[in-house]
Coordinates of N, CA, C and O in Angstrom, one line a residue:
H1227 N -102.0 109.3 59.4 CA -100.7 109.4 58.9 C -99.8 109.2 60.1 O -99.9 109.9 61.1
T1228 N -98.8 108.2 60.0 CA -97.9 108.0 61.1 C -96.6 108.7 61.0 O -96.1 108.9 59.9
P1229 N -96.2 109.3 62.1 CA -94.9 110.0 62.0 C -93.7 109.1 61.6 O -93.7 108.0 62.0
A1230 N -92.8 109.7 60.9 CA -91.5 109.0 60.6 C -90.8 108.6 61.8 O -90.8 109.4 62.8
P1231 N -90.1 107.5 61.8 CA -89.4 107.1 63.0 C -88.2 108.1 63.3 O -87.7 108.6 62.3
A1232 N -87.9 108.2 64.5 CA -86.8 109.2 64.9 C -85.5 108.6 64.3 O -85.3 107.4 64.4
P1233 N -84.6 109.4 63.8 CA -83.3 108.9 63.3 C -82.5 108.3 64.5 O -82.6 108.8 65.6
A1234 N -81.8 107.2 64.2 CA -81.0 106.5 65.2 C -79.9 107.4 65.5 O -79.3 108.1 64.7
P1235 N -79.5 107.4 66.8 CA -78.3 108.3 67.2 C -77.1 107.8 66.4 O -76.8 106.6 66.3
Q1236 N -76.3 108.8 66.0 CA -75.1 108.5 65.3 C -74.0 108.2 66.3 O -73.8 108.9 67.3
P1237 N -73.2 107.1 66.0 CA -72.1 106.8 66.9 C -71.0 107.8 66.9 O -70.8 108.4 65.8
R1238 N -70.5 108.1 68.0 CA -69.4 109.1 68.0 C -68.1 108.4 67.6 O -67.9 107.2 67.8
P1239 N -67.2 109.1 66.9 CA -66.0 108.5 66.5 C -65.2 108.0 67.7 O -65.1 108.7 68.7
A1240 N -64.6 106.9 67.5 CA -63.8 106.3 68.6 C -62.5 107.0 68.7 O -62.0 107.6 67.7
T1241 N -61.9 107.1 69.8 CA -60.6 107.7 70.0 C -59.6 106.9 69.3 O -59.5 105.7 69.5
Q1242 N -58.8 107.6 68.5 CA -57.7 106.9 67.7 C -56.5 106.7 68.5 O -56.0 107.6 69.2
T1243 N -55.9 105.5 68.5 CA -54.6 105.2 69.1 C -53.7 104.7 68.1 O -54.1 104.2 67.0
A1244 N -52.4 104.9 68.3 CA -51.4 104.5 67.3 C -51.5 103.0 67.2 O -51.6 102.3 68.2
P1245 N -51.4 102.5 66.0 CA -51.4 101.0 65.8 C -50.2 100.4 66.4 O -49.1 101.0 66.3
S1246 N -50.3 99.3 67.1 CA -49.2 98.6 67.7 C -48.5 97.7 66.7 O -49.1 97.4 65.7
Q1247 N -47.2 97.4 66.9 CA -46.5 96.5 66.0 C -47.2 95.2 66.1 O -47.5 94.7 67.1
P1248 N -47.4 94.5 64.9 CA -48.0 93.2 64.9 C -47.0 92.2 65.6 O -45.8 92.3 65.4
L1249 N -47.6 91.4 66.4 CA -46.7 90.4 67.1 C -46.5 89.3 66.1 O -47.4 88.9 65.4
P1250 N -45.2 88.8 66.1 CA -45.0 87.6 65.2 C -45.8 86.4 65.7 O -46.0 86.3 66.9
P1251 N -46.1 85.6 64.7 CA -46.9 84.4 65.1 C -46.1 83.6 66.0 O -44.9 83.5 65.9
Q1252 N -46.7 82.9 66.9 CA -46.0 82.1 67.9 C -45.7 80.7 67.2 O -46.3 79.7 67.6
V1253 N -44.8 80.8 66.2 CA -44.5 79.6 65.5 C -43.1 79.1 66.1 O -42.2 79.8 66.3
I1254 N -43.1 77.8 66.3 CA -41.8 77.2 66.7 C -41.5 76.0 65.8 O -42.4 75.1 65.6
L1255 N -40.4 76.1 65.2 CA -40.0 75.1 64.2 C -38.6 74.6 64.6 O -37.8 75.4 65.1
S1256 N -38.3 73.4 64.4 CA -36.9 72.9 64.6 C -36.7 71.7 63.7 O -37.7 71.0 63.4
G1257 N -35.5 71.5 63.3 CA -35.2 70.3 62.5 C -33.8 70.2 62.1 O -32.9 71.0 62.5
Q1258 N -33.5 69.2 61.3 CA -32.2 68.9 60.8 C -32.3 68.7 59.3 O -33.3 68.2 58.8
A1259 N -31.2 69.0 58.6 CA -31.1 68.8 57.2 C -29.8 68.2 56.9 O -28.8 68.5 57.5
S1260 N -29.7 67.3 55.9 CA -28.5 66.7 55.5 C -28.5 66.6 53.9 O -29.5 66.2 53.3
I1261 N -27.4 67.0 53.3 CA -27.3 66.9 51.9 C -25.9 66.2 51.6 O -24.9 66.7 52.0
A1262 N -26.0 65.1 50.8 CA -24.7 64.4 50.5 C -23.8 65.2 49.7 O -22.6 65.3 50.0
E1263 N -24.2 65.9 48.7 CA -23.4 66.8 47.9 C -24.3 67.7 47.1 O -25.4 67.4 46.8
G1264 N -23.7 68.9 46.8 CA -24.5 69.9 46.1 C -23.6 71.0 45.6 O -22.4 71.0 45.7
R1265 N -24.3 72.0 45.1 CA -23.6 73.2 44.6 C -24.4 74.4 44.9 O -25.6 74.4 44.6
V1266 N -23.8 75.5 45.4 CA -24.4 76.7 45.6 C -23.7 77.7 44.7 O -22.5 78.0 44.9
Q1267 N -24.4 78.2 43.7 CA -23.8 79.0 42.7 C -22.7 78.2 42.0 O -23.0 77.2 41.4
R1268 N -21.5 78.6 42.2 CA -20.4 77.8 41.6 C -19.6 77.1 42.7 O -18.5 76.6 42.4
L1269 N -20.0 77.0 43.9 CA -19.3 76.4 45.0 C -19.8 75.0 45.3 O -21.0 74.8 45.6
N1270 N -18.9 74.0 45.1 CA -19.3 72.6 45.4 C -19.0 72.2 46.8 O -18.1 72.7 47.4
F1271 N -20.0 71.4 47.4 CA -19.8 71.0 48.8 C -20.2 69.5 48.9 O -20.9 69.0 48.0
Q1272 N -19.8 68.9 50.0 CA -20.2 67.5 50.3 C -20.5 67.5 51.8 O -20.1 68.3 52.6
Q1273 N -21.3 66.4 52.2 CA -21.6 66.1 53.6 C -22.1 67.3 54.4 O -21.6 67.5 55.5
M1274 N -23.1 68.1 53.9 CA -23.6 69.2 54.6 C -24.6 68.7 55.6 O -25.5 67.9 55.2
T1275 N -24.5 69.2 56.8 CA -25.5 68.9 57.8 C -25.9 70.3 58.5 O -25.0 71.1 58.6
A1276 N -27.1 70.4 58.9 CA -27.6 71.7 59.5 C -28.6 71.4 60.5 O -29.5 70.5 60.3
D1277 N -28.6 72.1 61.6 CA -29.6 72.1 62.6 C -30.2 73.5 62.6 O -29.5 74.5 62.5
L1278 N -31.5 73.5 62.6 CA -32.2 74.9 62.6 C -33.4 74.9 63.5 O -34.0 73.9 63.8
S1279 N -33.6 76.2 64.0 CA -34.8 76.4 64.8 C -35.3 77.8 64.5 O -34.6 78.7 64.2
L1280 N -36.6 77.9 64.7 CA -37.3 79.2 64.6 C -38.2 79.3 65.8 O -39.2 78.6 65.9
V1281 N -37.8 80.2 66.7 CA -38.5 80.4 67.9 C -38.7 81.9 68.1 O -37.8 82.7 68.1
K1282 N -40.0 82.3 68.3 CA -40.3 83.7 68.6 C -39.7 84.6 67.5 O -39.2 85.7 67.8
G1283 N -39.7 84.2 66.3 CA -39.3 85.0 65.1 C -37.8 85.1 65.0 O -37.3 85.8 64.1
V1284 N -37.0 84.2 65.7 CA -35.6 84.2 65.6 C -35.2 82.9 65.0 O -35.4 81.8 65.6
L1285 N -34.5 82.9 63.8 CA -34.0 81.8 63.1 C -32.6 81.5 63.5 O -31.8 82.4 63.4
K1286 N -32.2 80.3 64.0 CA -30.9 80.0 64.3 C -30.5 78.7 63.5 O -31.3 77.8 63.5
T1287 N -29.3 78.8 63.0 CA -28.8 77.6 62.2 C -27.4 77.3 62.7 O -26.6 78.2 62.9
T1288 N -27.0 76.0 62.7 CA -25.7 75.6 62.9 C -25.4 74.6 61.8 O -26.3 73.7 61.6
Y1289 N -24.4 74.7 61.1 CA -24.2 73.9 59.9 C -22.7 73.6 59.7 O -21.8 74.3 60.2
Q1290 N -22.4 72.5 59.0 CA -21.1 72.2 58.6 C -21.1 71.4 57.3 O -22.1 70.8 56.9
M1291 N -20.0 71.5 56.6 CA -19.9 70.8 55.3 C -18.4 70.6 54.9 O -17.5 71.3 55.5
R1292 N -18.2 69.7 54.0 CA -16.8 69.5 53.4 C -16.8 70.4 52.2 O -17.7 70.4 51.4
L1293 N -15.6 71.1 52.0 CA -15.4 71.9 50.8 C -14.0 71.8 50.4 O -13.0 72.0 51.1
Y1294 N -13.8 71.4 49.2 CA -12.5 71.4 48.5 C -11.4 70.8 49.4 O -10.3 71.4 49.6
G1295 N -11.6 69.6 50.0 CA -10.6 69.0 50.8 C -10.6 69.5 52.2 O -9.8 69.0 53.0
G1296 N -11.3 70.5 52.6 CA -11.3 71.1 53.9 C -12.7 71.1 54.5 O -13.6 70.3 54.0
S1297 N -12.9 71.9 55.5 CA -14.2 71.9 56.2 C -14.7 73.3 56.4 O -13.9 74.3 56.5
Y1298 N -16.0 73.5 56.5 CA -16.7 74.8 56.8 C -17.6 74.5 58.0 O -18.4 73.5 57.9
Q1299 N -17.6 75.4 59.0 CA -18.6 75.3 60.1 C -19.1 76.7 60.3 O -18.3 77.7 60.2
G1300 N -20.4 76.8 60.6 CA -20.9 78.1 60.8 C -22.1 78.1 61.7 O -22.8 77.1 61.9
V1301 N -22.4 79.2 62.3 CA -23.6 79.5 63.2 C -24.1 80.8 62.7 O -23.4 81.8 62.6
A1302 N -25.4 80.8 62.3 CA -26.1 82.0 61.9 C -27.3 82.3 62.7 O -28.0 81.3 63.1
Q1303 N -27.7 83.5 62.9 CA -28.9 83.9 63.6 C -29.5 85.1 62.9 O -28.8 86.0 62.6
V1304 N -30.8 85.0 62.7 CA -31.5 86.1 62.0 C -32.8 86.4 62.9 O -33.6 85.5 63.1
D1305 N -32.9 87.6 63.3 CA -34.1 88.0 64.0 C -35.1 88.6 63.0 O -34.9 89.7 62.5
L1306 N -36.1 87.9 62.7 CA -37.1 88.2 61.7 C -38.2 89.1 62.2 O -39.1 89.5 61.4
T1307 N -38.2 89.5 63.4 CA -39.3 90.3 64.0 C -39.3 91.7 63.6 O -40.4 92.3 63.4
P1308 N -38.2 92.4 63.5 CA -38.2 93.8 63.1 C -38.4 94.0 61.6 O -38.1 93.0 60.8
S1309 N -38.8 95.1 61.1 CA -38.9 95.3 59.7 C -37.6 95.3 58.9 O -37.6 94.9 57.8
E1310 N -36.5 95.6 59.6 CA -35.2 95.4 59.1 C -34.5 94.4 59.9 O -33.9 94.7 61.0
P1311 N -34.6 93.1 59.5 CA -34.0 92.0 60.3 C -32.6 92.2 60.7 O -31.8 92.7 59.9
S1312 N -32.2 91.8 61.9 CA -30.8 91.8 62.3 C -30.3 90.4 62.1 O -31.0 89.4 62.2
Y1313 N -28.9 90.3 61.9 CA -28.4 88.9 61.7 C -26.9 88.9 62.2 O -26.3 90.0 62.3
S1314 N -26.4 87.7 62.4 CA -25.0 87.5 62.8 C -24.6 86.2 62.2 O -25.4 85.3 62.0
L1315 N -23.3 86.1 61.9 CA -22.7 84.9 61.3 C -21.3 84.7 62.0 O -20.6 85.7 62.1
D1316 N -21.1 83.5 62.4 CA -19.8 83.1 62.9 C -19.4 81.9 62.1 O -20.0 80.9 62.1
A1317 N -18.3 82.0 61.3 CA -17.9 81.0 60.4 C -16.4 80.7 60.4 O -15.6 81.5 60.7
R1318 N -16.1 79.4 60.2 CA -14.7 78.9 60.1 C -14.5 78.0 59.0 O -15.3 77.1 58.7
V1319 N -13.4 78.2 58.3 CA -12.9 77.3 57.2 C -11.6 76.8 57.6 O -10.7 77.5 58.1
A1320 N -11.4 75.5 57.4 CA -10.1 74.8 57.8 C -9.7 73.9 56.7 O -10.5 73.1 56.2
G1321 N -8.4 74.0 56.2 CA -7.9 73.1 55.3 C -8.4 73.1 53.9 O -8.3 72.2 53.1
L1322 N -9.0 74.3 53.5 CA -9.6 74.4 52.1 C -8.5 74.5 51.1 O -7.6 75.3 51.2
N1323 N -8.5 73.7 50.0 CA -7.6 73.7 48.9 C -8.0 74.8 48.0 O -9.0 74.7 47.3
L1324 N -7.2 75.9 48.0 CA -7.5 77.1 47.2 C -7.5 76.9 45.7 O -8.4 77.5 45.1
G1325 N -6.7 76.1 45.2 CA -6.6 76.0 43.7 C -8.0 75.6 43.1 O -8.5 76.4 42.3
P1326 N -8.5 74.5 43.5 CA -9.8 74.1 42.9 C -10.9 75.0 43.3 O -11.8 75.3 42.5
A1327 N -10.9 75.6 44.5 CA -12.0 76.5 44.9 C -12.0 77.7 44.0 O -13.0 78.2 43.6
L1328 N -10.8 78.3 43.9 CA -10.7 79.5 43.0 C -11.0 79.2 41.6 O -11.6 80.1 40.9
D1329 N -10.6 78.0 41.1 CA -11.0 77.7 39.7 C -12.5 77.6 39.5 O -13.0 78.1 38.5
D1330 N -13.2 77.2 40.5 CA -14.7 77.1 40.4 C -15.3 78.5 40.6 O -16.4 78.8 40.0
L1331 N -14.7 79.3 41.4 CA -15.3 80.6 41.8 C -14.9 81.8 40.9 O -15.6 82.8 40.9
T1332 N -13.8 81.7 40.3 CA -13.3 82.9 39.5 C -12.9 82.4 38.1 O -12.8 81.3 37.8
L1333 N -12.6 83.4 37.3 CA -12.2 83.2 35.9 C -10.7 82.9 35.9 O -10.1 82.4 34.9
A1334 N -10.0 83.3 36.9 CA -8.5 83.1 37.0 C -8.2 81.7 37.4 O -8.3 81.3 38.6
K1335 N -7.8 80.9 36.4 CA -7.6 79.5 36.7 C -6.1 79.3 37.2 O -5.2 79.9 36.7
S1336 N -6.0 78.5 38.3 CA -4.7 78.2 38.9 C -3.9 79.5 39.3 O -2.7 79.5 39.2
A1337 N -4.6 80.5 39.6 CA -3.9 81.8 40.0 C -3.2 81.7 41.3 O -2.2 82.3 41.5
L1338 N -3.8 81.0 42.3 CA -3.3 80.9 43.6 C -3.5 79.5 44.1 O -4.6 79.0 44.1
L1339 N -2.4 78.9 44.6 CA -2.5 77.6 45.2 C -2.2 77.7 46.6 O -1.4 78.6 47.0
G1340 N -2.7 76.8 47.5 CA -2.4 76.8 48.9 C -3.5 76.2 49.7 O -4.5 75.7 49.1
V1341 N -3.4 76.3 51.0 CA -4.4 75.8 51.9 C -4.9 77.0 52.8 O -4.1 77.7 53.4
L1342 N -6.2 77.2 52.8 CA -6.8 78.3 53.5 C -7.4 77.9 54.8 O -8.1 76.9 54.9
D1343 N -7.1 78.6 55.8 CA -7.8 78.6 57.1 C -8.3 80.0 57.5 O -7.5 80.9 57.3
T1344 N -9.5 80.1 57.9 CA -10.0 81.4 58.2 C -11.2 81.3 59.2 O -11.8 80.3 59.3
D1345 N -11.4 82.4 59.9 CA -12.5 82.5 60.7 C -13.0 84.0 60.6 O -12.3 84.9 60.3
M1346 N -14.3 84.1 60.7 CA -14.9 85.5 60.6 C -16.2 85.6 61.4 O -16.9 84.6 61.6
R1347 N -16.5 86.8 61.8 CA -17.7 87.1 62.5 C -18.3 88.3 61.8 O -17.6 89.3 61.7
L1348 N -19.5 88.2 61.4 CA -20.2 89.3 60.8 C -21.5 89.6 61.5 O -22.2 88.7 62.0
S1349 N -22.0 90.9 61.5 CA -23.3 91.2 62.0 C -23.8 92.4 61.3 O -23.0 93.2 60.8
G1350 N -25.1 92.6 61.3 CA -25.7 93.7 60.6 C -27.2 93.6 60.7 O -27.8 92.8 61.4
R1351 N -27.8 94.4 59.9 CA -29.3 94.3 59.8 C -29.7 94.9 58.4 O -29.0 95.6 57.7
G1352 N -30.9 94.5 58.0 CA -31.5 95.1 56.8 C -31.6 94.1 55.7 O -31.0 93.0 55.7
V1353 N -32.5 94.5 54.8 CA -32.7 93.7 53.5 C -32.3 94.5 52.3 O -32.1 93.9 51.2
T1354 N -32.3 95.8 52.4 CA -31.9 96.6 51.3 C -30.4 97.0 51.4 O -29.9 97.1 52.5
W1355 N -29.8 97.2 50.3 CA -28.4 97.5 50.3 C -28.1 98.8 51.1 O -27.1 99.0 51.8
E1356 N -29.0 99.8 51.0 CA -28.8 101.1 51.7 C -28.7 100.9 53.2 O -27.9 101.5 53.9
V1357 N -29.5 99.9 53.8 CA -29.4 99.7 55.2 C -28.2 98.8 55.5 O -27.4 99.0 56.4
V1358 N -28.0 97.7 54.7 CA -27.0 96.7 54.9 C -25.6 97.4 54.9 O -24.8 97.2 55.8
K1359 N -25.4 98.3 53.9 CA -24.0 98.8 53.8 C -23.6 99.7 55.0 O -22.5 99.9 55.3
N1360 N -24.6 100.3 55.7 CA -24.4 101.1 56.9 C -24.3 100.3 58.2 O -24.0 100.9 59.2
T1361 N -24.7 99.1 58.2 CA -24.8 98.3 59.4 C -23.9 97.1 59.4 O -23.7 96.5 60.5
L1362 N -23.4 96.6 58.3 CA -22.6 95.4 58.2 C -21.3 95.6 58.8 O -20.6 96.6 58.4
G1363 N -20.8 94.8 59.7 CA -19.5 94.9 60.3 C -19.0 93.5 60.7 O -19.8 92.6 60.8
G1364 N -17.7 93.5 61.1 CA -17.2 92.2 61.5 C -15.7 92.2 61.6 O -15.1 93.2 61.4
D1365 N -15.2 91.0 61.9 CA -13.7 90.8 62.0 C -13.4 89.4 61.7 O -14.3 88.5 61.6
G1366 N -12.2 89.1 61.4 CA -11.8 87.8 61.1 C -10.3 87.7 60.9 O -9.5 88.7 60.9
H1367 N -9.8 86.5 60.6 CA -8.4 86.2 60.3 C -8.4 85.2 59.1 O -9.2 84.4 58.9
V1368 N -7.3 85.4 58.3 CA -7.1 84.5 57.2 C -5.6 84.0 57.2 O -4.7 84.8 57.5
K1369 N -5.4 82.7 57.0 CA -4.1 82.2 56.9 C -4.0 81.3 55.7 O -4.9 80.4 55.5
I1370 N -3.0 81.5 54.8 CA -2.8 80.6 53.7 C -1.4 80.0 53.8 O -0.4 80.7 54.0
T1371 N -1.4 78.7 53.9 CA -0.1 78.0 53.9 C 0.1 77.3 52.6 O -0.8 77.1 51.8
E1372 N 1.4 76.9 52.4 CA 1.8 76.3 51.1 C 1.4 77.2 49.9 O 1.1 76.6 48.8
A1373 N 1.5 78.5 50.1 CA 1.0 79.4 49.0 C 2.0 79.3 47.8 O 3.2 79.3 47.9
Q1374 N 1.4 79.3 46.6 CA 2.1 79.4 45.3 C 1.3 80.2 44.4 O 0.1 80.2 44.3
L1375 N 2.1 81.0 43.6 CA 1.5 81.8 42.5 C 2.1 81.3 41.2 O 3.1 81.8 40.7
P1376 N 1.5 80.2 40.7 CA 2.2 79.6 39.5 C 2.3 80.4 38.3 O 3.3 80.2 37.5
H1377 N 1.5 81.4 38.1 CA 1.5 82.2 36.8 C 2.2 83.5 37.1 O 2.0 84.4 36.3
F1378 N 2.8 83.7 38.2 CA 3.4 85.0 38.5 C 4.9 84.8 38.5 O 5.6 84.4 39.5
D1379 N 5.5 85.0 37.3 CA 6.9 84.7 37.1 C 7.6 86.1 37.3 O 7.9 86.8 36.3
L1380 N 7.9 86.4 38.5 CA 8.5 87.7 38.9 C 9.9 87.9 38.3 O 10.3 88.9 37.8
L1381 N 10.7 86.8 38.4 CA 12.1 86.9 37.9 C 12.2 87.3 36.4 O 13.0 88.1 36.0
S1382 N 11.4 86.6 35.6 CA 11.5 86.9 34.2 C 11.1 88.3 33.8 O 11.5 88.9 32.8
K1383 N 10.3 88.9 34.7 CA 9.8 90.3 34.4 C 10.9 91.3 35.0 O 11.0 92.4 34.5
L1384 N 11.6 90.9 36.1 CA 12.5 91.8 36.7 C 13.8 91.9 35.9 O 14.4 93.0 35.9
V1385 N 14.3 90.8 35.3 CA 15.6 90.8 34.6 C 15.6 91.9 33.5 O 16.5 92.7 33.5
P1386 N 14.6 91.9 32.6 CA 14.7 93.0 31.5 C 14.6 94.4 32.1 O 15.2 95.3 31.7
L1387 N 13.8 94.5 33.2 CA 13.6 95.8 33.8 C 14.9 96.3 34.4 O 15.3 97.4 34.2
L1388 N 15.6 95.4 35.1 CA 16.9 95.7 35.7 C 17.9 96.0 34.7 O 18.8 96.9 34.8
H1389 N 17.9 95.3 33.6 CA 18.8 95.5 32.5 C 18.6 96.8 31.9 O 19.6 97.6 31.6
N1390 N 17.3 97.3 31.7 CA 17.1 98.6 31.1 C 17.5 99.7 32.0 O 17.9 100.7 31.6
I1391 N 17.3 99.5 33.4 CA 17.7 100.5 34.3 C 19.2 100.6 34.4 O 19.7 101.8 34.4
G1392 N 19.9 99.5 34.3 CA 21.3 99.6 34.4 C 22.0 100.1 33.1 O 23.2 100.4 33.2
G1393 N 21.4 100.2 32.1 CA 21.9 100.7 30.8 C 22.5 99.7 30.0 O 23.2 99.5 29.3

C-alpha cells in the first residue's frame, strides 16, 4: 500500500493594494468634418466646418457655421479621462437674424426681431444634472441691434389704463 501524496502547500494570500485608475487608451484621432446644411433639433445651419482631435483622452473641437444670416464660431474641449468629464466652451454669434431663429426655436412667432451678436464662455464638469448644476459657470455678452417687438403694442394698452386712472 503506497502512502497518499503529501498535500501541495497552499499559496498565501497576496497583499492587497488599492486598484489604480485605469489609464485611458493611447488613442490619437484627428480630422475635419464639413456639412453643407443641416438641422440640430429645430436649429437650421449651413456651411458647417469642424476640426477635431482626441489626444490622451481630451477631445478638442473648433467649428463654425452660418446661422440665420449670421455666423457661429466655437471652440470646445472635453477631458474624457475622469469619471466626471470636465468641459469648456467658448462661442461667438455675429449678425444672427433673430426673427427666423426664434420662429424655428420657439412657439412665439415674430415675437422679437433684430440682429444678435453674442459671446460666451462656459465651463463645468459632469454627466449627471446633480453634478452639472453645481459646476457649470461662465460669462458672456449679448447685443441686439435693430430690435423690434412687433406684437407688443404698448400704447394701445396704456391709453385705456391712463384713462381709467384719470377718471
